[in-house]
Coordinates of C-alpha atoms in Angstrom, one line a residue:
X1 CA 64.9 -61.4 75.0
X2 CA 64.5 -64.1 77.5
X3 CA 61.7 -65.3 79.1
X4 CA 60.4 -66.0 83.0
X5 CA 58.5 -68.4 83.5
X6 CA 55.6 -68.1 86.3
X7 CA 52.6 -70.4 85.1
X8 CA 51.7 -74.2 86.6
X9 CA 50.6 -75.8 83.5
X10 CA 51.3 -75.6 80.1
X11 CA 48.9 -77.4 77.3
X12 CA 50.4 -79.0 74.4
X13 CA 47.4 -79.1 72.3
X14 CA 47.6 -75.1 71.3
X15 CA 47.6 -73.8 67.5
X16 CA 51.1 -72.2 66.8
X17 CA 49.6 -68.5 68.1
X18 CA 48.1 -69.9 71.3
X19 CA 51.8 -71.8 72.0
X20 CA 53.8 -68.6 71.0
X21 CA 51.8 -66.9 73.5
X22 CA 52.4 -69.4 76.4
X23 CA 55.7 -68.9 75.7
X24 CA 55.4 -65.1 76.3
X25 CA 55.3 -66.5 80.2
X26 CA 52.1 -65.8 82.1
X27 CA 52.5 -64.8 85.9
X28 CA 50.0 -66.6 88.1
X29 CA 49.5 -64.3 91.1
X30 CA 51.1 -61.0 89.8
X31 CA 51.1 -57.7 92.2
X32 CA 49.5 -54.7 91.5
X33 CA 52.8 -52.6 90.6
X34 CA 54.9 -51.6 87.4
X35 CA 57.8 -53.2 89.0
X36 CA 59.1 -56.6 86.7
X37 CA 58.9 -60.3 88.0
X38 CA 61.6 -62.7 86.8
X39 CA 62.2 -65.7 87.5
X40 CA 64.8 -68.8 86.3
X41 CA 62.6 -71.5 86.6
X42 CA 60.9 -73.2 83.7
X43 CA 58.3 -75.0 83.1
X44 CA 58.2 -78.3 80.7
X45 CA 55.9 -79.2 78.1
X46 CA 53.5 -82.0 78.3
X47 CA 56.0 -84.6 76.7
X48 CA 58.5 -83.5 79.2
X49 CA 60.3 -81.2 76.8
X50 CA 61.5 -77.8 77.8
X51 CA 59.8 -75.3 76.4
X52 CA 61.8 -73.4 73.3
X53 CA 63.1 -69.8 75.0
X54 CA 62.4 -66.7 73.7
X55 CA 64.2 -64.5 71.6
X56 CA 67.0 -62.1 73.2
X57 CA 68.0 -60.7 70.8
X58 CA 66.8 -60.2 66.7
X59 CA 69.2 -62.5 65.5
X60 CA 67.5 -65.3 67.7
X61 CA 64.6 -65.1 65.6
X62 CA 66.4 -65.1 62.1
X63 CA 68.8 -68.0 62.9
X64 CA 68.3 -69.8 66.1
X65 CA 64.9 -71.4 65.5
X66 CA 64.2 -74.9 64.6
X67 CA 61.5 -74.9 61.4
X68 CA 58.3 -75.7 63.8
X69 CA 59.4 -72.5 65.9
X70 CA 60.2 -70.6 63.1
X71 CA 56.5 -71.0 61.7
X72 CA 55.4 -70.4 65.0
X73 CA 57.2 -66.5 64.7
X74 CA 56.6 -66.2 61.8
X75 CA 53.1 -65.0 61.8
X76 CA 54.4 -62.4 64.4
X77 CA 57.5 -61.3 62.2
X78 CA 55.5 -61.1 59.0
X79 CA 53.2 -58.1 60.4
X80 CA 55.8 -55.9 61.6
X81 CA 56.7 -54.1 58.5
X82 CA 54.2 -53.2 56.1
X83 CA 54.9 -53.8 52.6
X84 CA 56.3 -51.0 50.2
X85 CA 54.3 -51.8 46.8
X86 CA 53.6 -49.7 43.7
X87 CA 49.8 -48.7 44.6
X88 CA 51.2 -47.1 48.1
X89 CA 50.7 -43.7 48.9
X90 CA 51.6 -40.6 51.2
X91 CA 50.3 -42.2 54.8
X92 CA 50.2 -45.8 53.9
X93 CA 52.8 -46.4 55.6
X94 CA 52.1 -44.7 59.1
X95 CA 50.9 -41.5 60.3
X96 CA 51.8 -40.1 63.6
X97 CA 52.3 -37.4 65.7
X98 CA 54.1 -36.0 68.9
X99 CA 52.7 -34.0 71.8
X100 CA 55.6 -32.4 73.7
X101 CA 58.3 -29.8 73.3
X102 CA 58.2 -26.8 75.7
X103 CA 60.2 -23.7 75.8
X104 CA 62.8 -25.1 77.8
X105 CA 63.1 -28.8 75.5
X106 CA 62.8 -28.1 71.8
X107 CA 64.8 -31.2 71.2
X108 CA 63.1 -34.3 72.7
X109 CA 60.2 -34.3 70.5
X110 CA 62.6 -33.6 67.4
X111 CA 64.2 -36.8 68.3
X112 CA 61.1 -38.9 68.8
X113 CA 59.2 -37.3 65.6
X114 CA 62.9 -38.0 63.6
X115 CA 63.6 -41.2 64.3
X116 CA 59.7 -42.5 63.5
X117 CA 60.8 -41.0 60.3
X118 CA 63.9 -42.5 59.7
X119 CA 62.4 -46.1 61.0
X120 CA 59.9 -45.5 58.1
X121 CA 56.8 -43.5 59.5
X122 CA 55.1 -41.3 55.7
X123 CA 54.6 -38.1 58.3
X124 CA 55.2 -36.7 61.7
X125 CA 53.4 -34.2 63.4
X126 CA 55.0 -32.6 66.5
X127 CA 52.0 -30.7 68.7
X128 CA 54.2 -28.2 70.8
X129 CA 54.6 -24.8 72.5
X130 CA 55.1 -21.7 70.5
X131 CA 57.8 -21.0 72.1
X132 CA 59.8 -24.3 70.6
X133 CA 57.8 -24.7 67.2
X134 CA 60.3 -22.7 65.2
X135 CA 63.4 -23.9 66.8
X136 CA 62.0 -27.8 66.0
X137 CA 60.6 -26.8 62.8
X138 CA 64.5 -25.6 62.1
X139 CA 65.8 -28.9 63.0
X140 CA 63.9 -30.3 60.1
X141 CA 62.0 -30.0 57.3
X142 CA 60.2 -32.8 57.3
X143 CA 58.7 -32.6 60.4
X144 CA 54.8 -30.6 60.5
X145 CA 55.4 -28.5 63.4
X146 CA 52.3 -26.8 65.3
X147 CA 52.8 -24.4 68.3
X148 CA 48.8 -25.1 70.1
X149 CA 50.0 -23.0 73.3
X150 CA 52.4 -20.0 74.8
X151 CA 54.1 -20.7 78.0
X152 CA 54.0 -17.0 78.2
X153 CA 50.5 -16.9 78.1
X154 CA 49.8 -20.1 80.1
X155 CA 52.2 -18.5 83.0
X156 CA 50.3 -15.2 82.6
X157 CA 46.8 -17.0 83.8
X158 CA 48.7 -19.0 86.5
X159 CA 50.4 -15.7 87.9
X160 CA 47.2 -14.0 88.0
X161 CA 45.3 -17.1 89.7
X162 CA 47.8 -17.3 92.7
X163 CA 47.5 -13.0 93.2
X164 CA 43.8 -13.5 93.4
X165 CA 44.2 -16.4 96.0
X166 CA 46.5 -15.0 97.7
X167 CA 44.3 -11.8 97.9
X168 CA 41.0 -14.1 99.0
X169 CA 43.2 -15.4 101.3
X170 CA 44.5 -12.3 103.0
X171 CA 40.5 -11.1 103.1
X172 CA 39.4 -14.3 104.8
X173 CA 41.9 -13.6 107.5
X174 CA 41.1 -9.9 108.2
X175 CA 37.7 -10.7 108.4
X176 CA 38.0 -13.4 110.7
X177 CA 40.2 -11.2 112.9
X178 CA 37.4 -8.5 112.7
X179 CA 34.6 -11.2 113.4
X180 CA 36.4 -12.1 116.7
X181 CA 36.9 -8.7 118.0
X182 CA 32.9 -7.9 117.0
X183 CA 32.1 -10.6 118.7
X184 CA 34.2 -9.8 122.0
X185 CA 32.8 -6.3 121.8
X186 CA 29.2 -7.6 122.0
X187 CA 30.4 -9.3 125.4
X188 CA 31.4 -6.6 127.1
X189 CA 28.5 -4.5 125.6
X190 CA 26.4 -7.1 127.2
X191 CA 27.7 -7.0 130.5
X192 CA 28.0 -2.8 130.9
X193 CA 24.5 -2.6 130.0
X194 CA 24.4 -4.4 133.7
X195 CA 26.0 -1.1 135.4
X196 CA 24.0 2.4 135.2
X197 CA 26.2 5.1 135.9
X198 CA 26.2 7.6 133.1
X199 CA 30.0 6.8 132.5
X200 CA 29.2 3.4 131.6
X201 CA 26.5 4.7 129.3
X202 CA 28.7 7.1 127.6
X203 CA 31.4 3.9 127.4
X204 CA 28.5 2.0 125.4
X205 CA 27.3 4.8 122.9
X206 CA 31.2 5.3 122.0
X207 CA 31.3 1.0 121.6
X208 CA 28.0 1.0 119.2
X209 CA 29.3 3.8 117.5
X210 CA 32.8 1.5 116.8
X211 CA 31.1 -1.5 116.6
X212 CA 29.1 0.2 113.8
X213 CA 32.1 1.0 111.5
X214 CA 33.5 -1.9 112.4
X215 CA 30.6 -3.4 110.5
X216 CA 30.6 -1.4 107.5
X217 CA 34.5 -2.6 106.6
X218 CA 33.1 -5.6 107.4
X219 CA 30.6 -5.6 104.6
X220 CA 33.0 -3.6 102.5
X221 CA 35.6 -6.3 102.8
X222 CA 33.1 -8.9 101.8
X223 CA 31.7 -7.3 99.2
X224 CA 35.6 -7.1 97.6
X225 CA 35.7 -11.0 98.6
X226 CA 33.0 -11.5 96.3
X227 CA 34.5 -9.3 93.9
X228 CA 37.6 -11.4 93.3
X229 CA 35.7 -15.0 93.6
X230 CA 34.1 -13.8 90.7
X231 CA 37.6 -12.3 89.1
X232 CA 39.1 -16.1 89.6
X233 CA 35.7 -17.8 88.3
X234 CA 36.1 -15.8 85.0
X235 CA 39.8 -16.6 85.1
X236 CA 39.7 -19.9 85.4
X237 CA 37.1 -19.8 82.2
X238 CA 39.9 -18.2 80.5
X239 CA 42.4 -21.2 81.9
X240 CA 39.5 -23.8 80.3
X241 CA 39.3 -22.0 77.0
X242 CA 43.1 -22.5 76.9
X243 CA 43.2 -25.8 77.6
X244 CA 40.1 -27.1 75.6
X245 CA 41.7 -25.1 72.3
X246 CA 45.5 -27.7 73.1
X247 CA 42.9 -30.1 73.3
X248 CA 40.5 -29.2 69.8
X249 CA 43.4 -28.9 68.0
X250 CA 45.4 -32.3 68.7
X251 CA 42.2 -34.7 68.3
X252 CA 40.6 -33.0 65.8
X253 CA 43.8 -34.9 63.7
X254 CA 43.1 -38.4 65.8
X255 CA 40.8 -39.4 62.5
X256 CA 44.5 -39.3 60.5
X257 CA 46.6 -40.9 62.7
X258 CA 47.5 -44.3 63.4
X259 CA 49.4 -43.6 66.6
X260 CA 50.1 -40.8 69.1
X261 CA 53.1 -40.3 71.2
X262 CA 52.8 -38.2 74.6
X263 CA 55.6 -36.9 76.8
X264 CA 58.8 -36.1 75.0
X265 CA 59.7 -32.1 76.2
X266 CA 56.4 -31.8 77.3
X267 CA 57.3 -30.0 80.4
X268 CA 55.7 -29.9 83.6
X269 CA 53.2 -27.0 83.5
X270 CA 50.3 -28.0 85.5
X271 CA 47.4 -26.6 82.4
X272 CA 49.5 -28.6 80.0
X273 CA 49.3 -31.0 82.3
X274 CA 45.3 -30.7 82.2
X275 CA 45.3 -30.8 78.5
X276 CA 47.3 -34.0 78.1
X277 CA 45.0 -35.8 80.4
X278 CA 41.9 -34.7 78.4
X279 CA 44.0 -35.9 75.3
X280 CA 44.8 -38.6 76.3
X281 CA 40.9 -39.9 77.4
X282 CA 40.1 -38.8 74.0
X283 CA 42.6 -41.0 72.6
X284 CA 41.1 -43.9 74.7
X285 CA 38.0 -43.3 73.5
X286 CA 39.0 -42.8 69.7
X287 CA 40.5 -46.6 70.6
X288 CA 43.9 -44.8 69.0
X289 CA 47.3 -46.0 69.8
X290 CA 49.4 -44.5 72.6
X291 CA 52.8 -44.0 73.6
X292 CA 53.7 -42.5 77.0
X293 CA 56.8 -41.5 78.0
X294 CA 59.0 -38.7 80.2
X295 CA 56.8 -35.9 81.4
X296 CA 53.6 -37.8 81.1
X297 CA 54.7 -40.4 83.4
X298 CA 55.8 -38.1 85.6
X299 CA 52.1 -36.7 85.5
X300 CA 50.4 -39.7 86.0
X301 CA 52.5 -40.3 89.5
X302 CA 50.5 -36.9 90.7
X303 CA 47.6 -37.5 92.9
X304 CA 45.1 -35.4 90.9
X305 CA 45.8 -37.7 88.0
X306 CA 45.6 -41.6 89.5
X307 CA 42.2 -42.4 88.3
X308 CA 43.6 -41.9 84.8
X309 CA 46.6 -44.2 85.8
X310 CA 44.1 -46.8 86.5
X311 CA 42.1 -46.3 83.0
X312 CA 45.9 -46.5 81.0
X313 CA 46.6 -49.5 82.9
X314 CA 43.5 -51.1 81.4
X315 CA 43.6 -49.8 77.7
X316 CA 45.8 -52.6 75.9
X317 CA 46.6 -50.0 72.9
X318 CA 49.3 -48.2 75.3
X319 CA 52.6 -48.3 75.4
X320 CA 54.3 -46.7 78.1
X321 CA 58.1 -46.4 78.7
X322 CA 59.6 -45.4 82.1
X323 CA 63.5 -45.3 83.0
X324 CA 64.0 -46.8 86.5
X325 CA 63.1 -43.3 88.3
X326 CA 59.5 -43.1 86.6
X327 CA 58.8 -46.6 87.6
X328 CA 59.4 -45.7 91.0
X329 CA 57.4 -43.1 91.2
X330 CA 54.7 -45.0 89.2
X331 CA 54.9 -48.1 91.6
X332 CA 54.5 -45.6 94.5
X333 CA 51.1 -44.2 92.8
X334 CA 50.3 -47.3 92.6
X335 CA 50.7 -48.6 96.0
X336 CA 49.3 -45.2 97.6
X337 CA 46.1 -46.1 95.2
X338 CA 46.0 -49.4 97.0
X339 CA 46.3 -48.2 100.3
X340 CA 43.2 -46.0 99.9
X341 CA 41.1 -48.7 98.7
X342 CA 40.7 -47.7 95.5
X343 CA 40.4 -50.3 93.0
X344 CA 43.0 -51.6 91.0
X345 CA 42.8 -52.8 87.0
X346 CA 44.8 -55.6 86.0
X347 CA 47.7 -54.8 83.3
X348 CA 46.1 -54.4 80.0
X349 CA 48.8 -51.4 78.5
X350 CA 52.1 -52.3 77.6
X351 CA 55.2 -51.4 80.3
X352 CA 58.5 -51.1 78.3
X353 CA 61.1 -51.0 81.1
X354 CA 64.0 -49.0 79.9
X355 CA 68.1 -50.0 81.1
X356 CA 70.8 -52.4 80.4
X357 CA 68.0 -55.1 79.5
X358 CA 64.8 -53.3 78.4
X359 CA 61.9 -55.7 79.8
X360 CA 58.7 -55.6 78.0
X361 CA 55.1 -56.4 79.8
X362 CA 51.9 -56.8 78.8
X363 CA 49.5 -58.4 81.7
X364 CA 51.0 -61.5 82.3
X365 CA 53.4 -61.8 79.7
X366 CA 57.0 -60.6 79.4
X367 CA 59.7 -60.0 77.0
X368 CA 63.0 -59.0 77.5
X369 CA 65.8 -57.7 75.1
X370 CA 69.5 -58.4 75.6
X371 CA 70.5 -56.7 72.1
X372 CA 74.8 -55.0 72.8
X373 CA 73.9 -51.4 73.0
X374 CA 76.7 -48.6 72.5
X375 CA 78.8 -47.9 75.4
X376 CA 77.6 -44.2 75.7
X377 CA 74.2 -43.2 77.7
X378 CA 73.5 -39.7 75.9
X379 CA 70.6 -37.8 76.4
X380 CA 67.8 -38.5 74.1
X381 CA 68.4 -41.9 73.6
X382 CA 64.7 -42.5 75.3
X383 CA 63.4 -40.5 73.0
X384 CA 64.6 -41.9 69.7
X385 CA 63.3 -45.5 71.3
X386 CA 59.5 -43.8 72.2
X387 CA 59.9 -42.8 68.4
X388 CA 60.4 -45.7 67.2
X389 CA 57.7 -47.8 69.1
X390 CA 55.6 -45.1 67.9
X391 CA 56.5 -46.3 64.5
X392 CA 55.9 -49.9 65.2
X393 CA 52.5 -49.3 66.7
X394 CA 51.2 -47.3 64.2
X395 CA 52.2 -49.9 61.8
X396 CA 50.5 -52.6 63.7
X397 CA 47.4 -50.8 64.0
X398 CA 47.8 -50.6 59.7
X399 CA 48.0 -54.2 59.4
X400 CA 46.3 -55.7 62.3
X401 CA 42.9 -57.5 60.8
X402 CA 40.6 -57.7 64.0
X403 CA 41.1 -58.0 67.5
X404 CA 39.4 -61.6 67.7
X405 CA 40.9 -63.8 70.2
X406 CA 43.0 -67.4 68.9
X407 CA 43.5 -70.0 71.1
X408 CA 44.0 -70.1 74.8
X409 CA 46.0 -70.8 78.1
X410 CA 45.2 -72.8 80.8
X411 CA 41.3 -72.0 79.7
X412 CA 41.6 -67.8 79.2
X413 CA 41.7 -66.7 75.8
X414 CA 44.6 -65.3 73.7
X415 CA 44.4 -62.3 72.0
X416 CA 46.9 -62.1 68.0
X417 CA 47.0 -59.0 68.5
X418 CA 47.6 -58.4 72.4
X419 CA 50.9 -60.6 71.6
X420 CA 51.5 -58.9 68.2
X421 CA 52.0 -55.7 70.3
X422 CA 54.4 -56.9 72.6
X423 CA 56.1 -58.5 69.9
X424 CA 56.7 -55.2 67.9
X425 CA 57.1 -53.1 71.0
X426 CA 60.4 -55.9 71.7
X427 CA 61.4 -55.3 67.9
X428 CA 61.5 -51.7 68.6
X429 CA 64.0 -52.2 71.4
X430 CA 66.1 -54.3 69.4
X431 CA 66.4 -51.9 66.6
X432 CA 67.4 -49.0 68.7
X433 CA 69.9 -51.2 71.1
X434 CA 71.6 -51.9 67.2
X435 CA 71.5 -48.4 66.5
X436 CA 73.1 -47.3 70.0
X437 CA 75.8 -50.5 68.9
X438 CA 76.6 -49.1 65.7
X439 CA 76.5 -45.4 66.3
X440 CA 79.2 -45.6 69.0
X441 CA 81.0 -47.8 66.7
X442 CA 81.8 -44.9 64.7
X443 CA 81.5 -41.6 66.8
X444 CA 82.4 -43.4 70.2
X445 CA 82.9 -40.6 73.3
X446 CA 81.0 -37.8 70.5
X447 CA 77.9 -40.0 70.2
X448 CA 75.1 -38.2 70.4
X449 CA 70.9 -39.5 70.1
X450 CA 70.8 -37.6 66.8
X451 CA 73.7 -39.9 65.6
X452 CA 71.4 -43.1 67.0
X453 CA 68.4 -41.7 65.2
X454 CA 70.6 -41.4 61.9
X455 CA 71.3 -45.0 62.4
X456 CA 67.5 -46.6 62.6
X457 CA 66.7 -46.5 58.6
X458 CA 69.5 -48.5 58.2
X459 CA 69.1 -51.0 61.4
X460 CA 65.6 -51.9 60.1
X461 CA 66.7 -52.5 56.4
X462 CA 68.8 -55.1 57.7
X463 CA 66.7 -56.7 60.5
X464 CA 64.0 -56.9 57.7
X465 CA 66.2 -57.9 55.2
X466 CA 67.2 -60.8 57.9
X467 CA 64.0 -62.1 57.8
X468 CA 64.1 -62.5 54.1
X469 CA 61.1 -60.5 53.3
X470 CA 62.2 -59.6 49.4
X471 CA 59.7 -57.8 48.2
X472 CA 59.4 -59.9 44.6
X473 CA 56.4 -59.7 42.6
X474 CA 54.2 -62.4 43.9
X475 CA 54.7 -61.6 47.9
X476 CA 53.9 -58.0 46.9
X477 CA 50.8 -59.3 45.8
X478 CA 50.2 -61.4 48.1
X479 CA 50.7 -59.0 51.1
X480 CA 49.6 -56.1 49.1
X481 CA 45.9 -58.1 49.4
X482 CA 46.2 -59.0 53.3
X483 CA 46.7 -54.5 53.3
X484 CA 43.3 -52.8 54.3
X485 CA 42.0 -50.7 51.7
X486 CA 44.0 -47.1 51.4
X487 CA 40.4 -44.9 53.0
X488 CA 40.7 -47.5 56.0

């Protein structure tokens, strides 16, 4: 990864976080969009040294550091992996889940749950339609599968929402047309009543007479208007009771996990739709650890669901992962947010940029990760990455101590764990560009995502193997008593 450069001063006198985290660059007058600033300049340090570059790639931080760098990443590379030690048990070493999977993609959130898995998640949950549980629970073994809707049902209550709208509708405009004509009548009722010849009189009995059924349709056809107003109010109960049981089910589990992943197959059905955003604000305020990615970015571009686009952008526990068509659309929610003079946060989540180069953001600072990927672009490939940053955010929520901020920039303070974040996010992306690398190595046109999810165990053995991290007897100690206690 590589860094751009955007601040005006940079102070020598930081402690090794504070300098590691000038280095992740700050951007002085960023805009209010998803779309990525880069820039070549640089900026020197106080003794007129150029600033030490950031990693591009993992092998950067195993072999290309000087020793005062290397203690410098080292208190970032020492908390991505939890230890495996003799007193650990089922879930110490990362609980998540998945919500996604629909009738029509049973395989994205198979990938994602797989490849936490393989990267070295204890258990995987996958939250999905019934329609796709048993096809994904086939897939694997491993995985706990739980079906917490049915598109049949779901479509049922949307079907019979648009008939009873369609039918208010159709009421409305009769009676409209029926108003209009009553109201013409009484015109012309009003000015025969002028004229007293007995035809005229007969003429006006035969109108009141008309005029009079007229008005009991009328009330008739009102009286069925209020009829299906009530029809759709108990409906849409029915649509809330739905949507509130996705929603009971999926965060009554948040007390388990250490993060939750959001998107992958999730489909576009507009009361899934309403379930995921009430997930995910329970998420925000359970302070749990997201990961958003295909159909929930897609969601959050929709009008209805912008104000929960601006609290994501604030939560700095988010990680979210567009391909170049999501942050499009995100950048125009965005900039049609702006335009009606709604207030805007400043970055706090975590923007993984997904291509050639995946660029990660967090606020002001940016990573970016130039890892030789494999040569094929197969379909899933996002997933088994929003997988595996799962994985590494659940484990940095295990070992992360506090949230205390240490040291500062040009007078704001620096938060460990804001940078620790971005840092393991960046490692993610490095170990599923080597996984792409090495899969397509050996299956090269017949690569598939499953083959690059197959690859991750391995891919992180060596990366942490790289860092020399031998788990002998006194570091397992040693780390083993930096661990929170198992009931944390």
């Amino acid at each position: 990864y590589s860094c751009a450069w955007h601040s005006n001063s940079f102070r020598r006198s930081l402690s090794p976080l504070a300098s590691f985290s000038a280095y992740l660059a700050p951007i002085s007058e960023r805009k209010h969009s998803f779309q990525l600033m880069s820039s070549n300049s640089a900026i020197n340090n106080a003794d007129g040294r150029p600033p030490p570059s950031l990693p591009t790639t993992w092998s950067d931080v195993v072999t290309n550091m000087n020793s005062n760098q290397q203690q410098q990443w080292n208190s970032f590379t020492n908390n991505l992996f939890p230890p495996l030690t003799p007193s650990s048990h089922k879930g110490s070493h990362g609980r998540i889940a998945i919500f996604g999977g629909s009738e029509k993609y049973a395989g994205a959130p198979y990938y994602a749950a797989q490849s936490a898995l393989h990267a070295g998640i204890d258990l995987a949950t996958v939250f999905c339609a019934k329609e796709a549980s048993v096809p994904i629970k086939c897939y694997s073994p491993e995985l706990m599968v739980q079906g917490v809707y049915s598109v049949e049902e779901l479509d049922t209550l949307l079907d019979q929402e648009r008939g009873l709208l369609e039918a208010l509708e159709q009421c409305k405009q009769s009676n409209d047309l029926m108003t209009n004509e009553m109201n013409e009548m009484d015109m012309l009722q009003t000015m025969e009543k002028l004229e007293h010849s007995k035809e005229k009189q007969n003429i006006l009995i035969q109108s009141e007479l008309k005029k009079d059924d007229q008005m009991e349709l009328l009330v008739e056809r009102l009286e069925k208007m209020k009829h299906l107003e009530e029809e759709l109010q108990i409906l849409r109960k029915r649509q809330q009771v739905s949507v509130a049981s996705i929603v009971h089910t999926i965060t009554s589990t948040f007390p388990t996990l250490h993060a939750l992943c959001i998107g992958p197959g999730l489909g576009r059905h507009p009361l899934v739709f309403s379930a995921a955003e009430k997930v995910i604000r329970k998420a925000i305020e359970s302070n749990l650890t997201l990961v958003l990615d295909a159909d929930a970015l897609f969601m959050l571009s929709l009008k209805e669901y912008r104000s929960l686009l601006g609290e994501i952008r604030g939560y700095d526990r988010c990680v979210m992962t567009p391909n170049l068509m999501e942050t499009r659309r995100l950048d125009e929610a965005t900039s049609k947010e702006m335009e009606a003079g709604e207030s805007v946060a400043e970055y706090g989540n975590i923007v993984v940029q997904k291509g050639h180069t995946d660029t990660i953001t967090h606020g002001c600072h940016t990573m970016q990760c130039k890892e030789e990927g494999g040569l094929k672009r197969s379909g899933g490939i996002g997933d088994v990455l929003a997988g595996t940053i799962t994985a590494f955010m659940a484990w940095n929520a295990i070992l992360e101590k506090d949230n205390t901020p240490n040291g500062n920039i040009d007078g704001k303070a620096v938060n460990r764990q804001h940078i620790q974040r971005v840092f393991a996010s960046w490692a993610a992306c490095c170990a599923v560009k080597r996984g792409t690398r090495i899969a397509f190595q050996k299956q090269r046109r017949a690569m598939s995502a499953l083959d690059v999810s197959g690859e991750i165990g391995e891919v992180l053995g060596s990366m942490e193997g790289g860092l020399e991290l031998e788990l002998c007897s006194d570091q397992v100690q040693t780390l083993a008593n930096d661990m929170p206690d198992a009931s944390t």
